[in-house]
């Protein structure tokens, strides 16, 4: 790790390294190890929105929905076009009547950015159906 960190990059290379390690771990069966890697990736000052989004997505995929909210929110504060954060937060908010309006807005933004995918097709159908929750 010392050889990857330059004094002027604020840990950008290390953050990227831990994010990529987490992706490899999560694509296998090392989900808990991936969470540790994603968390580590977010500890560096130069951590990108994608590091926060990866952490949120790992929690989301492991059905730890409450734990995914803060990382996704942080990712969107850094990059309002992060489609994974928009998709996952939108889905979670649509599931609750008190946050459904903001969920619909997030998913609408998602659709503006991602078109022609399986996820966008599902969301488009759900948003077109009145009074339907996810």
mmCIF file with all atom_site columns, C-alpha atoms in Angstrom:
data_model
loop_
_atom_site.group_PDB
_atom_site.id
_atom_site.type_symbol
_atom_site.label_atom_id
_atom_site.label_alt_id
_atom_site.label_comp_id
_atom_site.label_asym_id
_atom_site.label_entity_id
_atom_site.label_seq_id
_atom_site.pdbx_PDB_ins_code
_atom_site.Cartn_x
_atom_site.Cartn_y
_atom_site.Cartn_z
_atom_site.occupancy
_atom_site.B_iso_or_equiv
_atom_site.pdbx_formal_charge
_atom_site.auth_seq_id
_atom_site.auth_comp_id
_atom_site.auth_asym_id
_atom_site.auth_atom_id
_atom_site.pdbx_PDB_model_num
ATOM 1   C CA . UNK A 1 1   ? 0.000   0.000   0.000   1.00 0.00 ? 1   UNK A CA 1
ATOM 2   C CA . UNK A 1 2   ? 2.845   2.416   0.747   1.00 0.00 ? 2   UNK A CA 1
ATOM 3   C CA . UNK A 1 3   ? 4.161   2.097   -2.798  1.00 0.00 ? 3   UNK A CA 1
ATOM 4   C CA . UNK A 1 4   ? 0.747   3.029   -4.233  1.00 0.00 ? 4   UNK A CA 1
ATOM 5   C CA . UNK A 1 5   ? 0.197   6.161   -2.182  1.00 0.00 ? 5   UNK A CA 1
ATOM 6   C CA . UNK A 1 6   ? 1.779   9.364   -3.405  1.00 0.00 ? 6   UNK A CA 1
ATOM 7   C CA . UNK A 1 7   ? 1.865   12.259  -0.954  1.00 0.00 ? 7   UNK A CA 1
ATOM 8   C CA . UNK A 1 8   ? -0.257  14.418  -3.236  1.00 0.00 ? 8   UNK A CA 1
ATOM 9   C CA . UNK A 1 9   ? -3.020  11.981  -4.258  1.00 0.00 ? 9   UNK A CA 1
ATOM 10  C CA . UNK A 1 10  ? -4.888  11.874  -0.901  1.00 0.00 ? 10  UNK A CA 1
ATOM 11  C CA . UNK A 1 11  ? -5.209  8.106   -1.151  1.00 0.00 ? 11  UNK A CA 1
ATOM 12  C CA . UNK A 1 12  ? -6.918  8.071   -4.540  1.00 0.00 ? 12  UNK A CA 1
ATOM 13  C CA . UNK A 1 13  ? -4.974  5.053   -5.759  1.00 0.00 ? 13  UNK A CA 1
ATOM 14  C CA . UNK A 1 14  ? -5.577  3.162   -2.529  1.00 0.00 ? 14  UNK A CA 1
ATOM 15  C CA . UNK A 1 15  ? -9.274  3.954   -2.589  1.00 0.00 ? 15  UNK A CA 1
ATOM 16  C CA . UNK A 1 16  ? -9.490  2.619   -6.135  1.00 0.00 ? 16  UNK A CA 1
ATOM 17  C CA . UNK A 1 17  ? -7.502  -0.491  -5.177  1.00 0.00 ? 17  UNK A CA 1
ATOM 18  C CA . UNK A 1 18  ? -9.829  -1.308  -2.271  1.00 0.00 ? 18  UNK A CA 1
ATOM 19  C CA . UNK A 1 19  ? -12.920 -0.641  -4.415  1.00 0.00 ? 19  UNK A CA 1
ATOM 20  C CA . UNK A 1 20  ? -11.713 -3.006  -7.129  1.00 0.00 ? 20  UNK A CA 1
ATOM 21  C CA . UNK A 1 21  ? -10.787 -5.640  -4.566  1.00 0.00 ? 21  UNK A CA 1
ATOM 22  C CA . UNK A 1 22  ? -14.286 -5.337  -3.099  1.00 0.00 ? 22  UNK A CA 1
ATOM 23  C CA . UNK A 1 23  ? -15.854 -5.810  -6.526  1.00 0.00 ? 23  UNK A CA 1
ATOM 24  C CA . UNK A 1 24  ? -13.880 -9.011  -7.080  1.00 0.00 ? 24  UNK A CA 1
ATOM 25  C CA . UNK A 1 25  ? -14.713 -10.273 -3.590  1.00 0.00 ? 25  UNK A CA 1
ATOM 26  C CA . UNK A 1 26  ? -18.400 -9.474  -3.952  1.00 0.00 ? 26  UNK A CA 1
ATOM 27  C CA . UNK A 1 27  ? -18.672 -11.130 -7.353  1.00 0.00 ? 27  UNK A CA 1
ATOM 28  C CA . UNK A 1 28  ? -17.572 -14.316 -5.606  1.00 0.00 ? 28  UNK A CA 1
ATOM 29  C CA . UNK A 1 29  ? -18.789 -15.417 -2.209  1.00 0.00 ? 29  UNK A CA 1
ATOM 30  C CA . UNK A 1 30  ? -16.692 -13.120 -0.020  1.00 0.00 ? 30  UNK A CA 1
ATOM 31  C CA . UNK A 1 31  ? -19.465 -10.622 0.712   1.00 0.00 ? 31  UNK A CA 1
ATOM 32  C CA . UNK A 1 32  ? -18.334 -9.696  4.228   1.00 0.00 ? 32  UNK A CA 1
ATOM 33  C CA . UNK A 1 33  ? -14.755 -9.234  3.035   1.00 0.00 ? 33  UNK A CA 1
ATOM 34  C CA . UNK A 1 34  ? -16.058 -7.072  0.196   1.00 0.00 ? 34  UNK A CA 1
ATOM 35  C CA . UNK A 1 35  ? -17.846 -4.839  2.699   1.00 0.00 ? 35  UNK A CA 1
ATOM 36  C CA . UNK A 1 36  ? -14.568 -4.351  4.556   1.00 0.00 ? 36  UNK A CA 1
ATOM 37  C CA . UNK A 1 37  ? -12.806 -3.466  1.297   1.00 0.00 ? 37  UNK A CA 1
ATOM 38  C CA . UNK A 1 38  ? -15.553 -1.029  0.273   1.00 0.00 ? 38  UNK A CA 1
ATOM 39  C CA . UNK A 1 39  ? -15.528 0.581   3.711   1.00 0.00 ? 39  UNK A CA 1
ATOM 40  C CA . UNK A 1 40  ? -11.769 0.939   3.518   1.00 0.00 ? 40  UNK A CA 1
ATOM 41  C CA . UNK A 1 41  ? -12.080 2.534   0.070   1.00 0.00 ? 41  UNK A CA 1
ATOM 42  C CA . UNK A 1 42  ? -14.282 5.273   1.521   1.00 0.00 ? 42  UNK A CA 1
ATOM 43  C CA . UNK A 1 43  ? -11.803 6.230   4.257   1.00 0.00 ? 43  UNK A CA 1
ATOM 44  C CA . UNK A 1 44  ? -9.446  8.102   1.933   1.00 0.00 ? 44  UNK A CA 1
ATOM 45  C CA . UNK A 1 45  ? -9.931  11.820  1.277   1.00 0.00 ? 45  UNK A CA 1
ATOM 46  C CA . UNK A 1 46  ? -9.806  11.211  -2.479  1.00 0.00 ? 46  UNK A CA 1
ATOM 47  C CA . UNK A 1 47  ? -12.487 8.500   -2.417  1.00 0.00 ? 47  UNK A CA 1
ATOM 48  C CA . UNK A 1 48  ? -14.727 8.860   -5.445  1.00 0.00 ? 48  UNK A CA 1
ATOM 49  C CA . UNK A 1 49  ? -18.520 8.631   -5.487  1.00 0.00 ? 49  UNK A CA 1
ATOM 50  C CA . UNK A 1 50  ? -18.161 5.143   -6.930  1.00 0.00 ? 50  UNK A CA 1
ATOM 51  C CA . UNK A 1 51  ? -16.485 3.931   -3.718  1.00 0.00 ? 51  UNK A CA 1
ATOM 52  C CA . UNK A 1 52  ? -19.515 5.100   -1.720  1.00 0.00 ? 52  UNK A CA 1
ATOM 53  C CA . UNK A 1 53  ? -21.911 3.662   -4.293  1.00 0.00 ? 53  UNK A CA 1
ATOM 54  C CA . UNK A 1 54  ? -20.134 0.286   -4.186  1.00 0.00 ? 54  UNK A CA 1
ATOM 55  C CA . UNK A 1 55  ? -20.473 0.212   -0.400  1.00 0.00 ? 55  UNK A CA 1
ATOM 56  C CA . UNK A 1 56  ? -24.167 1.067   -0.618  1.00 0.00 ? 56  UNK A CA 1
ATOM 57  C CA . UNK A 1 57  ? -24.772 -1.474  -3.365  1.00 0.00 ? 57  UNK A CA 1
ATOM 58  C CA . UNK A 1 58  ? -23.113 -4.251  -1.360  1.00 0.00 ? 58  UNK A CA 1
ATOM 59  C CA . UNK A 1 59  ? -25.373 -3.499  1.606   1.00 0.00 ? 59  UNK A CA 1
ATOM 60  C CA . UNK A 1 60  ? -28.386 -3.302  -0.715  1.00 0.00 ? 60  UNK A CA 1
ATOM 61  C CA . UNK A 1 61  ? -27.631 -6.656  -2.380  1.00 0.00 ? 61  UNK A CA 1
ATOM 62  C CA . UNK A 1 62  ? -27.199 -8.234  1.065   1.00 0.00 ? 62  UNK A CA 1
ATOM 63  C CA . UNK A 1 63  ? -30.667 -6.895  2.052   1.00 0.00 ? 63  UNK A CA 1
ATOM 64  C CA . UNK A 1 64  ? -29.116 -4.480  4.565   1.00 0.00 ? 64  UNK A CA 1
ATOM 65  C CA . UNK A 1 65  ? -31.244 -1.676  3.260   1.00 0.00 ? 65  UNK A CA 1
ATOM 66  C CA . UNK A 1 66  ? -30.905 0.735   6.176   1.00 0.00 ? 66  UNK A CA 1
ATOM 67  C CA . UNK A 1 67  ? -27.105 0.483   6.015   1.00 0.00 ? 67  UNK A CA 1
ATOM 68  C CA . UNK A 1 68  ? -27.156 1.275   2.297   1.00 0.00 ? 68  UNK A CA 1
ATOM 69  C CA . UNK A 1 69  ? -28.899 4.644   2.632   1.00 0.00 ? 69  UNK A CA 1
ATOM 70  C CA . UNK A 1 70  ? -25.985 6.723   3.966   1.00 0.00 ? 70  UNK A CA 1
ATOM 71  C CA . UNK A 1 71  ? -23.418 5.495   1.405   1.00 0.00 ? 71  UNK A CA 1
ATOM 72  C CA . UNK A 1 72  ? -25.858 5.998   -1.474  1.00 0.00 ? 72  UNK A CA 1
ATOM 73  C CA . UNK A 1 73  ? -26.720 9.470   -0.228  1.00 0.00 ? 73  UNK A CA 1
ATOM 74  C CA . UNK A 1 74  ? -23.036 10.344  -0.002  1.00 0.00 ? 74  UNK A CA 1
ATOM 75  C CA . UNK A 1 75  ? -22.466 9.007   -3.519  1.00 0.00 ? 75  UNK A CA 1
ATOM 76  C CA . UNK A 1 76  ? -25.262 11.188  -4.883  1.00 0.00 ? 76  UNK A CA 1
ATOM 77  C CA . UNK A 1 77  ? -23.927 14.240  -3.075  1.00 0.00 ? 77  UNK A CA 1
ATOM 78  C CA . UNK A 1 78  ? -20.632 13.675  -4.867  1.00 0.00 ? 78  UNK A CA 1
ATOM 79  C CA . UNK A 1 79  ? -22.098 12.614  -8.226  1.00 0.00 ? 79  UNK A CA 1
ATOM 80  C CA . UNK A 1 80  ? -25.783 13.241  -8.905  1.00 0.00 ? 80  UNK A CA 1
ATOM 81  C CA . UNK A 1 81  ? -25.593 10.944  -11.948 1.00 0.00 ? 81  UNK A CA 1
ATOM 82  C CA . UNK A 1 82  ? -24.666 7.759   -10.070 1.00 0.00 ? 82  UNK A CA 1
ATOM 83  C CA . UNK A 1 83  ? -27.253 5.398   -11.571 1.00 0.00 ? 83  UNK A CA 1
ATOM 84  C CA . UNK A 1 84  ? -26.799 2.641   -8.967  1.00 0.00 ? 84  UNK A CA 1
ATOM 85  C CA . UNK A 1 85  ? -27.503 5.042   -6.105  1.00 0.00 ? 85  UNK A CA 1
ATOM 86  C CA . UNK A 1 86  ? -30.494 6.551   -7.946  1.00 0.00 ? 86  UNK A CA 1
ATOM 87  C CA . UNK A 1 87  ? -31.892 3.105   -8.739  1.00 0.00 ? 87  UNK A CA 1
ATOM 88  C CA . UNK A 1 88  ? -31.449 1.562   -5.300  1.00 0.00 ? 88  UNK A CA 1
ATOM 89  C CA . UNK A 1 89  ? -32.530 4.599   -3.256  1.00 0.00 ? 89  UNK A CA 1
ATOM 90  C CA . UNK A 1 90  ? -35.465 5.120   -5.581  1.00 0.00 ? 90  UNK A CA 1
ATOM 91  C CA . UNK A 1 91  ? -36.594 1.525   -5.172  1.00 0.00 ? 91  UNK A CA 1
ATOM 92  C CA . UNK A 1 92  ? -36.305 1.708   -1.391  1.00 0.00 ? 92  UNK A CA 1
ATOM 93  C CA . UNK A 1 93  ? -38.211 4.987   -1.204  1.00 0.00 ? 93  UNK A CA 1
ATOM 94  C CA . UNK A 1 94  ? -40.965 3.770   -3.542  1.00 0.00 ? 94  UNK A CA 1
ATOM 95  C CA . UNK A 1 95  ? -41.569 0.891   -1.143  1.00 0.00 ? 95  UNK A CA 1
ATOM 96  C CA . UNK A 1 96  ? -42.744 3.295   1.592   1.00 0.00 ? 96  UNK A CA 1
ATOM 97  C CA . UNK A 1 97  ? -45.810 5.489   1.102   1.00 0.00 ? 97  UNK A CA 1
ATOM 98  C CA . UNK A 1 98  ? -44.272 8.403   3.023   1.00 0.00 ? 98  UNK A CA 1
ATOM 99  C CA . UNK A 1 99  ? -41.228 8.536   0.730   1.00 0.00 ? 99  UNK A CA 1
ATOM 100 C CA . UNK A 1 100 ? -42.808 7.360   -2.524  1.00 0.00 ? 100 UNK A CA 1
ATOM 101 C CA . UNK A 1 101 ? -42.767 10.821  -4.109  1.00 0.00 ? 101 UNK A CA 1
ATOM 102 C CA . UNK A 1 102 ? -39.017 11.208  -3.641  1.00 0.00 ? 102 UNK A CA 1
ATOM 103 C CA . UNK A 1 103 ? -38.561 7.608   -4.825  1.00 0.00 ? 103 UNK A CA 1
ATOM 104 C CA . UNK A 1 104 ? -40.484 8.385   -7.993  1.00 0.00 ? 104 UNK A CA 1
ATOM 105 C CA . UNK A 1 105 ? -38.281 11.449  -8.583  1.00 0.00 ? 105 UNK A CA 1
ATOM 106 C CA . UNK A 1 106 ? -35.062 9.440   -8.079  1.00 0.00 ? 106 UNK A CA 1
ATOM 107 C CA . UNK A 1 107 ? -36.253 6.727   -10.449 1.00 0.00 ? 107 UNK A CA 1
ATOM 108 C CA . UNK A 1 108 ? -37.292 9.324   -13.005 1.00 0.00 ? 108 UNK A CA 1
ATOM 109 C CA . UNK A 1 109 ? -33.770 10.759  -12.856 1.00 0.00 ? 109 UNK A CA 1
ATOM 110 C CA . UNK A 1 110 ? -32.397 7.222   -13.210 1.00 0.00 ? 110 UNK A CA 1
ATOM 111 C CA . UNK A 1 111 ? -34.457 6.737   -16.379 1.00 0.00 ? 111 UNK A CA 1
ATOM 112 C CA . UNK A 1 112 ? -33.073 9.940   -17.873 1.00 0.00 ? 112 UNK A CA 1
ATOM 113 C CA . UNK A 1 113 ? -29.551 8.574   -17.446 1.00 0.00 ? 113 UNK A CA 1
ATOM 114 C CA . UNK A 1 114 ? -29.962 4.879   -18.189 1.00 0.00 ? 114 UNK A CA 1
ATOM 115 C CA . UNK A 1 115 ? -32.110 3.716   -21.058 1.00 0.00 ? 115 UNK A CA 1
ATOM 116 C CA . UNK A 1 116 ? -32.497 0.454   -22.887 1.00 0.00 ? 116 UNK A CA 1
ATOM 117 C CA . UNK A 1 117 ? -31.462 -1.837  -20.032 1.00 0.00 ? 117 UNK A CA 1
ATOM 118 C CA . UNK A 1 118 ? -33.390 -4.471  -18.114 1.00 0.00 ? 118 UNK A CA 1
ATOM 119 C CA . UNK A 1 119 ? -33.442 -2.207  -15.053 1.00 0.00 ? 119 UNK A CA 1
ATOM 120 C CA . UNK A 1 120 ? -34.702 0.797   -16.983 1.00 0.00 ? 120 UNK A CA 1
ATOM 121 C CA . UNK A 1 121 ? -37.446 -1.285  -18.585 1.00 0.00 ? 121 UNK A CA 1
ATOM 122 C CA . UNK A 1 122 ? -38.645 -2.516  -15.187 1.00 0.00 ? 122 UNK A CA 1
ATOM 123 C CA . UNK A 1 123 ? -38.607 0.964   -13.697 1.00 0.00 ? 123 UNK A CA 1
ATOM 124 C CA . UNK A 1 124 ? -40.385 2.466   -16.694 1.00 0.00 ? 124 UNK A CA 1
ATOM 125 C CA . UNK A 1 125 ? -43.190 -0.103  -16.363 1.00 0.00 ? 125 UNK A CA 1
ATOM 126 C CA . UNK A 1 126 ? -43.466 0.438   -12.597 1.00 0.00 ? 126 UNK A CA 1
ATOM 127 C CA . UNK A 1 127 ? -43.597 4.205   -12.905 1.00 0.00 ? 127 UNK A CA 1
ATOM 128 C CA . UNK A 1 128 ? -46.205 3.966   -15.669 1.00 0.00 ? 128 UNK A CA 1
ATOM 129 C CA . UNK A 1 129 ? -48.535 1.890   -13.496 1.00 0.00 ? 129 UNK A CA 1
ATOM 130 C CA . UNK A 1 130 ? -50.588 4.188   -11.227 1.00 0.00 ? 130 UNK A CA 1
ATOM 131 C CA . UNK A 1 131 ? -50.632 3.459   -7.498  1.00 0.00 ? 131 UNK A CA 1
ATOM 132 C CA . UNK A 1 132 ? -48.231 0.573   -7.797  1.00 0.00 ? 132 UNK A CA 1
ATOM 133 C CA . UNK A 1 133 ? -45.368 0.138   -5.403  1.00 0.00 ? 133 UNK A CA 1
ATOM 134 C CA . UNK A 1 134 ? -42.238 -1.912  -5.789  1.00 0.00 ? 134 UNK A CA 1
#
